[in-house]
CSV table of C-alpha atoms in Angstrom, one decimal:
chain,number,residue,atom,x,y,z
L,1,MET,CA,127.0,167.9,92.3
L,2,GLU,CA,124.0,166.7,90.3
L,3,SER,CA,125.9,166.3,87.0
L,4,ILE,CA,128.8,164.6,88.8
L,5,GLN,CA,126.5,162.1,90.4
L,6,LYS,CA,124.6,161.3,87.2
L,7,ASN,CA,127.9,160.5,85.4
L,8,LYS,CA,129.7,158.8,88.3
L,9,ASP,CA,130.8,155.3,87.8
L,10,THR,CA,130.5,153.8,91.3
L,11,ASP,CA,132.2,150.5,90.3
L,12,TRP,CA,135.7,151.3,91.7
L,13,THR,CA,137.8,149.5,94.3
L,14,LEU,CA,139.2,150.9,97.6
L,15,GLN,CA,142.8,149.8,97.8
L,16,ALA,CA,143.2,150.3,101.6
L,17,LYS,CA,142.2,147.3,103.7
L,18,HIS,CA,141.8,149.5,106.8
L,19,LEU,CA,141.1,153.2,107.4
L,20,LEU,CA,143.1,154.4,110.4
L,21,LYS,CA,143.9,157.9,109.1
L,22,ILE,CA,143.0,160.0,106.1
L,23,ALA,CA,146.4,159.6,104.6
L,24,ASP,CA,145.6,155.9,104.2
L,25,LEU,CA,143.5,157.0,101.2
L,26,SER,CA,144.7,158.4,97.9
L,27,SER,CA,143.4,161.7,96.5
L,28,HIS,CA,141.4,159.8,93.9
L,29,GLU,CA,139.8,157.5,96.6
L,30,ILE,CA,138.7,160.5,98.7
L,31,ILE,CA,137.0,162.1,95.8
L,32,ASN,CA,135.4,158.8,94.9
L,33,LEU,CA,134.2,158.3,98.4
L,34,ILE,CA,132.7,161.8,98.5
L,35,GLU,CA,130.8,161.2,95.3
L,36,GLU,CA,129.7,157.8,96.4
L,37,ALA,CA,128.4,159.4,99.6
L,38,ALA,CA,126.5,162.1,97.7
L,39,LEU,CA,124.9,159.4,95.5
L,40,LEU,CA,123.9,157.3,98.6
L,41,LYS,CA,122.5,160.4,100.2
L,42,GLN,CA,120.5,161.2,97.0
L,43,GLN,CA,119.1,157.6,97.0
L,44,LEU,CA,118.1,157.8,100.6
L,45,LYS,CA,116.3,161.1,100.1
L,46,ALA,CA,114.5,159.6,97.1
L,47,GLY,CA,113.5,156.5,99.1
L,48,ILE,CA,115.6,154.2,96.9
L,49,PRO,CA,116.8,151.1,98.9
L,50,HIS,CA,120.6,150.4,98.7
L,51,PRO,CA,121.2,147.1,100.7
L,52,HIS,CA,124.9,146.8,99.6
L,53,LEU,CA,125.9,145.1,102.9
L,54,GLN,CA,123.0,142.6,103.2
L,55,GLY,CA,123.9,140.1,105.9
L,56,LYS,CA,127.1,141.9,107.0
L,57,THR,CA,127.8,142.8,110.6
L,58,LEU,CA,130.0,145.7,111.9
L,59,GLY,CA,131.4,145.3,115.4
L,60,MET,CA,131.8,148.7,117.2
L,61,ILE,CA,134.2,149.0,120.1
L,62,PHE,CA,133.8,152.2,122.2
L,63,GLU,CA,136.4,153.2,124.8
L,64,LYS,CA,135.3,156.8,124.3
L,65,SER,CA,131.6,157.8,124.5
L,66,SER,CA,129.9,159.2,121.4
L,67,THR,CA,126.6,160.5,120.0
L,68,ARG,CA,127.2,161.0,116.3
L,69,THR,CA,129.7,158.2,115.8
L,70,ARG,CA,127.5,155.5,117.3
L,71,VAL,CA,124.2,156.6,115.8
L,72,SER,CA,125.5,157.3,112.3
L,73,PHE,CA,127.3,153.9,112.1
L,74,GLU,CA,124.4,152.0,113.5
L,75,VAL,CA,121.9,153.7,111.2
L,76,GLY,CA,124.2,153.5,108.3
L,77,MET,CA,124.7,149.8,108.6
L,78,MET,CA,120.9,149.3,108.9
L,79,GLN,CA,120.3,151.4,105.8
L,80,LEU,CA,122.9,149.3,103.9
L,81,GLY,CA,121.0,146.1,104.9
L,82,GLY,CA,123.5,145.0,107.5
L,83,HIS,CA,123.7,145.1,111.3
L,84,ALA,CA,125.9,147.0,113.8
L,85,LEU,CA,126.9,145.5,117.2
L,86,PHE,CA,127.7,148.0,120.0
L,87,LEU,CA,130.6,146.7,122.2
L,88,SER,CA,131.5,148.9,125.2
L,89,SER,CA,135.0,148.2,126.4
L,90,LYS,CA,133.5,147.8,129.9
L,91,ASP,CA,131.3,145.0,128.7
L,92,ILE,CA,133.8,142.8,126.8
L,93,GLN,CA,136.9,141.0,127.9
L,94,LEU,CA,139.1,143.8,126.6
L,95,GLY,CA,138.1,145.8,129.6
L,96,ARG,CA,139.2,143.0,131.9
L,97,GLY,CA,142.7,142.6,130.5
L,98,GLU,CA,142.3,140.4,127.4
L,99,THR,CA,145.0,141.5,124.9
L,100,VAL,CA,144.2,143.6,121.9
L,101,SER,CA,145.6,140.9,119.6
L,102,ASP,CA,143.4,138.2,121.0
L,103,THR,CA,140.3,140.4,120.9
L,104,ALA,CA,141.0,141.3,117.3
L,105,LYS,CA,141.5,137.7,116.3
L,106,VAL,CA,138.3,136.5,118.1
L,107,LEU,CA,136.1,139.3,116.8
L,108,SER,CA,137.3,138.8,113.3
L,109,ARG,CA,135.7,135.3,113.4
L,110,TYR,CA,132.3,136.8,114.2
L,111,VAL,CA,132.0,140.1,112.3
L,112,ASP,CA,132.7,141.4,108.8
L,113,GLY,CA,134.3,144.7,110.0
L,114,LEU,CA,135.3,146.6,113.1
L,115,MET,CA,135.0,150.2,114.0
L,116,ILE,CA,136.9,151.4,117.1
L,117,ARG,CA,136.7,154.6,119.0
L,118,THR,CA,139.5,154.8,121.5
L,119,PHE,CA,142.3,157.0,122.9
L,120,SER,CA,145.7,155.6,121.7
L,121,HIS,CA,146.3,155.3,118.0
L,122,GLU,CA,148.7,152.5,118.8
L,123,THR,CA,145.7,150.5,120.0
L,124,ILE,CA,143.9,150.7,116.7
L,125,GLU,CA,147.1,150.0,114.8
L,126,GLU,CA,147.5,146.8,116.8
L,127,PHE,CA,143.8,145.9,116.1
L,128,ALA,CA,144.4,146.3,112.4
L,129,HIS,CA,147.6,144.3,112.5
L,130,TYR,CA,145.9,141.2,114.0
L,131,ALA,CA,142.4,141.6,112.6
L,132,THR,CA,141.5,139.7,109.4
L,133,VAL,CA,138.5,142.0,108.7
L,134,PRO,CA,138.6,145.8,107.9
L,135,VAL,CA,139.2,148.1,110.8
L,136,ILE,CA,137.9,151.7,110.8
L,137,ASN,CA,139.1,154.4,113.1
L,138,GLY,CA,136.0,156.0,114.7
L,139,LEU,CA,138.4,158.4,116.6
L,140,THR,CA,141.8,158.3,118.3
L,141,ASP,CA,143.6,161.1,120.0
L,142,PRO,CA,145.6,162.1,116.9
L,143,HIS,CA,143.2,161.2,114.1
L,144,HIS,CA,139.5,161.4,113.2
L,145,PRO,CA,139.2,160.3,109.6
L,146,THR,CA,135.5,159.5,109.4
L,147,GLN,CA,134.6,163.0,110.7
L,148,VAL,CA,136.8,164.6,108.1
L,149,LEU,CA,135.3,162.6,105.3
L,150,ALA,CA,132.0,164.1,106.3
L,151,ASP,CA,133.5,167.6,106.5
L,152,LEU,CA,134.9,167.2,102.9
L,153,LEU,CA,131.5,166.0,101.7
L,154,THR,CA,129.9,169.1,103.3
L,155,ILE,CA,132.4,171.5,101.8
L,156,TYR,CA,131.9,169.8,98.4
L,157,GLU,CA,128.1,170.2,98.6
L,158,GLN,CA,128.3,173.8,99.7
L,159,LYS,CA,131.0,175.0,97.3
L,160,GLY,CA,130.8,172.5,94.4
L,161,ARG,CA,134.5,171.7,94.6
L,162,LEU,CA,137.4,171.2,97.0
L,163,LYS,CA,140.5,172.0,94.9
L,164,GLY,CA,141.5,175.6,95.1
L,165,LEU,CA,139.5,176.5,98.2
L,166,LYS,CA,141.1,177.9,101.4
L,167,LEU,CA,140.3,176.3,104.8
L,168,CYS,CA,141.2,178.1,108.0
L,169,TYR,CA,141.3,176.1,111.3
L,170,VAL,CA,141.5,178.1,114.5
L,171,GLY,CA,142.0,176.6,118.0
L,172,ASP,CA,143.8,173.5,119.3
L,173,GLY,CA,146.3,172.6,116.6
L,174,ASN,CA,147.4,169.4,118.3
L,175,ASN,CA,144.2,167.4,118.1
L,176,ASN,CA,142.6,164.8,115.9
L,177,MET,CA,140.5,167.2,113.9
L,178,THR,CA,143.4,169.4,112.9
L,179,HIS,CA,145.6,166.5,111.9
L,180,SER,CA,142.9,164.8,109.8
L,181,LEU,CA,141.9,168.1,108.2
L,182,LEU,CA,145.5,168.7,107.3
L,183,GLU,CA,145.7,165.4,105.5
L,184,GLY,CA,142.3,165.8,103.9
L,185,ALA,CA,142.9,169.3,102.6
L,186,ALA,CA,146.4,168.4,101.3
L,187,LEU,CA,145.1,165.3,99.4
L,188,THR,CA,142.1,167.2,97.8
L,189,GLY,CA,144.1,170.3,96.8
L,190,MET,CA,142.7,172.7,99.4
L,191,SER,CA,145.0,175.2,100.9
L,192,MET,CA,144.8,175.2,104.7
L,193,THR,CA,146.1,177.5,107.5
L,194,VAL,CA,146.1,176.5,111.1
L,195,ALA,CA,146.2,179.1,113.9
L,196,SER,CA,146.9,178.0,117.4
L,197,PRO,CA,148.9,179.0,120.5
L,198,SER,CA,152.5,177.9,120.5
L,199,GLN,CA,151.8,175.3,123.2
L,200,TYR,CA,149.3,173.6,121.0
L,201,GLU,CA,150.9,173.4,117.5
L,202,PRO,CA,150.1,170.5,115.2
L,203,ASN,CA,152.2,167.3,115.3
L,204,GLN,CA,155.3,168.3,113.2
L,205,GLY,CA,155.5,165.0,111.4
L,206,ILE,CA,151.8,165.2,110.3
L,207,LEU,CA,152.2,168.9,109.4
L,208,LYS,CA,155.3,168.3,107.3
L,209,ASN,CA,153.8,165.3,105.5
L,210,ALA,CA,150.6,167.3,104.8
L,211,GLN,CA,152.8,170.1,103.3
L,212,LEU,CA,154.5,167.6,101.0
L,213,LEU,CA,151.1,166.1,99.9
L,214,ALA,CA,149.7,169.6,99.4
L,215,GLU,CA,152.5,170.6,97.1
L,216,LYS,CA,151.9,167.6,94.9
L,217,ASN,CA,148.2,168.7,94.6
L,218,GLY,CA,148.8,172.3,93.9
L,219,ALA,CA,147.9,173.6,97.4
L,220,THR,CA,149.7,175.0,100.4
L,221,ILE,CA,149.6,174.1,104.1
L,222,SER,CA,150.8,176.7,106.7
L,223,PHE,CA,150.8,177.4,110.4
L,224,THR,CA,150.6,180.7,112.3
L,225,HIS,CA,150.0,182.0,115.8
L,226,ASP,CA,147.8,184.8,114.4
L,227,PRO,CA,144.1,183.8,113.9
L,228,VAL,CA,143.4,187.0,111.8
L,229,GLU,CA,146.2,186.1,109.4
L,230,ALA,CA,144.8,182.5,109.1
L,231,ALA,CA,141.3,183.7,108.4
L,232,GLN,CA,142.2,186.1,105.5
L,233,GLN,CA,140.0,185.3,102.5
L,234,ALA,CA,139.1,181.8,103.9
L,235,ASP,CA,136.3,179.9,102.1
L,236,VAL,CA,135.8,177.7,105.2
L,237,LEU,CA,136.3,178.4,108.9
L,238,VAL,CA,136.6,175.5,111.2
L,239,THR,CA,137.1,175.1,115.0
L,240,ASP,CA,136.7,172.5,117.7
L,241,VAL,CA,136.4,172.4,121.4
L,242,TRP,CA,139.4,173.7,123.3
L,243,THR,CA,139.4,170.8,125.7
L,244,SER,CA,139.1,167.4,124.1
L,245,MET,CA,137.7,164.3,125.8
L,246,GLY,CA,140.2,162.9,128.3
L,247,MET,CA,141.9,166.3,128.8
L,248,GLU,CA,139.4,167.8,131.3
L,249,ALA,CA,142.1,168.3,133.9
L,250,GLU,CA,143.8,170.9,131.6
L,251,GLU,CA,140.6,172.9,131.0
L,252,SER,CA,141.4,176.0,133.1
L,253,GLU,CA,144.9,176.2,131.7
L,254,ARG,CA,143.6,175.8,128.2
L,255,MET,CA,141.0,178.5,128.6
L,256,LYS,CA,143.7,181.1,129.3
L,257,HIS,CA,145.7,180.3,126.1
L,258,PHE,CA,142.7,179.9,123.7
L,259,GLN,CA,140.7,183.0,124.5
L,260,PRO,CA,142.2,185.0,121.5
L,261,TYR,CA,141.3,182.0,119.2
L,262,GLN,CA,137.5,182.2,119.5
L,263,VAL,CA,135.6,182.2,116.2
L,264,ASN,CA,133.4,185.3,116.4
L,265,ASN,CA,132.1,188.0,114.1
L,266,ALA,CA,135.3,190.0,114.3
L,267,LEU,CA,137.4,187.1,113.1
L,268,ALA,CA,134.9,186.0,110.5
L,269,ALA,CA,135.0,189.4,109.0
L,270,HIS,CA,138.4,188.5,107.5
L,271,ALA,CA,137.0,185.5,105.7
L,272,LYS,CA,135.3,185.6,102.3
L,273,LYS,CA,131.7,187.0,102.4
L,274,ASP,CA,130.3,183.6,101.5
L,275,TYR,CA,132.4,181.5,103.9
L,276,ILE,CA,130.9,178.5,105.6
L,277,PHE,CA,131.5,177.5,109.2
L,278,LEU,CA,132.2,173.9,110.4
L,279,HIS,CA,132.4,172.3,113.8
L,280,CYS,CA,132.4,168.6,114.4
L,281,LEU,CA,130.3,169.0,117.6
L,282,PRO,CA,129.6,169.0,120.5
L,283,ALA,CA,130.2,172.7,120.7
L,284,HIS,CA,130.6,175.1,123.7
L,285,ARG,CA,128.9,178.3,122.7
L,286,GLY,CA,130.8,181.3,124.1
L,287,GLU,CA,134.1,179.4,124.2
L,288,GLU,CA,135.6,178.3,120.9
L,289,VAL,CA,132.7,179.9,118.9
L,290,THR,CA,130.0,182.4,119.6
L,291,ALA,CA,126.4,181.6,119.3
L,292,ASP,CA,125.8,184.1,116.5
L,293,ILE,CA,128.4,182.2,114.3
L,294,ILE,CA,127.4,178.6,115.0
L,295,ASP,CA,123.7,179.4,114.8
L,296,GLY,CA,124.1,182.0,112.1
L,297,PRO,CA,123.6,181.9,108.3
L,298,HIS,CA,127.1,180.8,107.5
L,299,SER,CA,127.0,177.7,109.7
L,300,VAL,CA,126.5,174.3,108.1
L,301,VAL,CA,127.3,172.3,111.3
L,302,PHE,CA,124.0,170.2,111.2
L,303,ASP,CA,124.5,169.4,107.5
L,304,GLU,CA,128.0,168.4,108.5
L,305,ALA,CA,126.7,166.2,111.4
L,306,GLU,CA,124.1,164.5,109.0
L,307,ASN,CA,126.9,163.9,106.5
L,308,ARG,CA,128.6,161.6,109.0
L,309,LEU,CA,125.9,159.1,108.0
L,310,HIS,CA,126.4,159.4,104.3
L,311,ALA,CA,130.2,159.5,104.2
L,312,GLN,CA,130.4,156.5,106.5
L,313,LYS,CA,128.0,154.6,104.4
L,314,ALA,CA,130.2,155.1,101.4
L,315,LEU,CA,133.2,154.0,103.3
L,316,LEU,CA,131.4,150.9,104.8
L,317,LYS,CA,130.1,149.9,101.4
L,318,LYS,CA,133.5,150.1,99.8
L,319,ILE,CA,135.7,148.7,102.6
L,320,MET,CA,133.3,145.8,103.7
L,321,LYS,CA,132.0,144.7,100.4
L,322,LYS,CA,135.4,143.5,99.2
């Protein structure tokens, strides 16, 4: 990482106007963003100011509550010399029936970028269609690109590379983390295996597209119902909560199906000896992961959480500075 950062030319252009999903980026752009984030992190630790977004304002619309997303974006904008404005959907006219298109057009007159954390991906696509400023997906039901940029940065820091590694995801295959990890792994040349119950398989369109992208980058994407098969010789083990926000009514049913998919010592024994464990948090110890794994020596979940800040700063710098 050190030599890469010293030689890194940060004067490059992000082609995407918006970031709605990881697949909006090219392989080259993902690597550049990760290296940009590593450099910004190094500058922060060294106390070197980097006010690249002086005078810029990011509007943040939250229809889903958050800890890491809100704090990391607010702090990130402050460290970049700008300002972040928290907008709860309950406090703006969007929550009283104003159309998405009108809201996007109005807010584009006030702010330099928009970050939206919502349920429907169609909502953020509509925002992006009508907004005249960059729109960033802070989370939708099928995609979580900003979290996965942080995950890729964390893996890069821990392993020194992405290409050629094997990532194993165990749990709910049909959620935003799985889908964004599939795209991120495929674009960076990591092989990835997803293990989930048959009722919770990944979106087939996203899975097939990831397989095509992976093939171009010398990697493989696969799916299985067997978590032990998925974990074989994995460099990275990843899981997420079994019941995502907005699905609480399904919790008891989900618990029945996901019990065999817990990340524990028995499962981790099939991974490589130097595997790392990731979880986007919040975590439910004793459900999707045991305490001795998430709090153990292989876990890098708090580095991963911190890296939301650095990865998002890289993204904000590149997407809002244009």
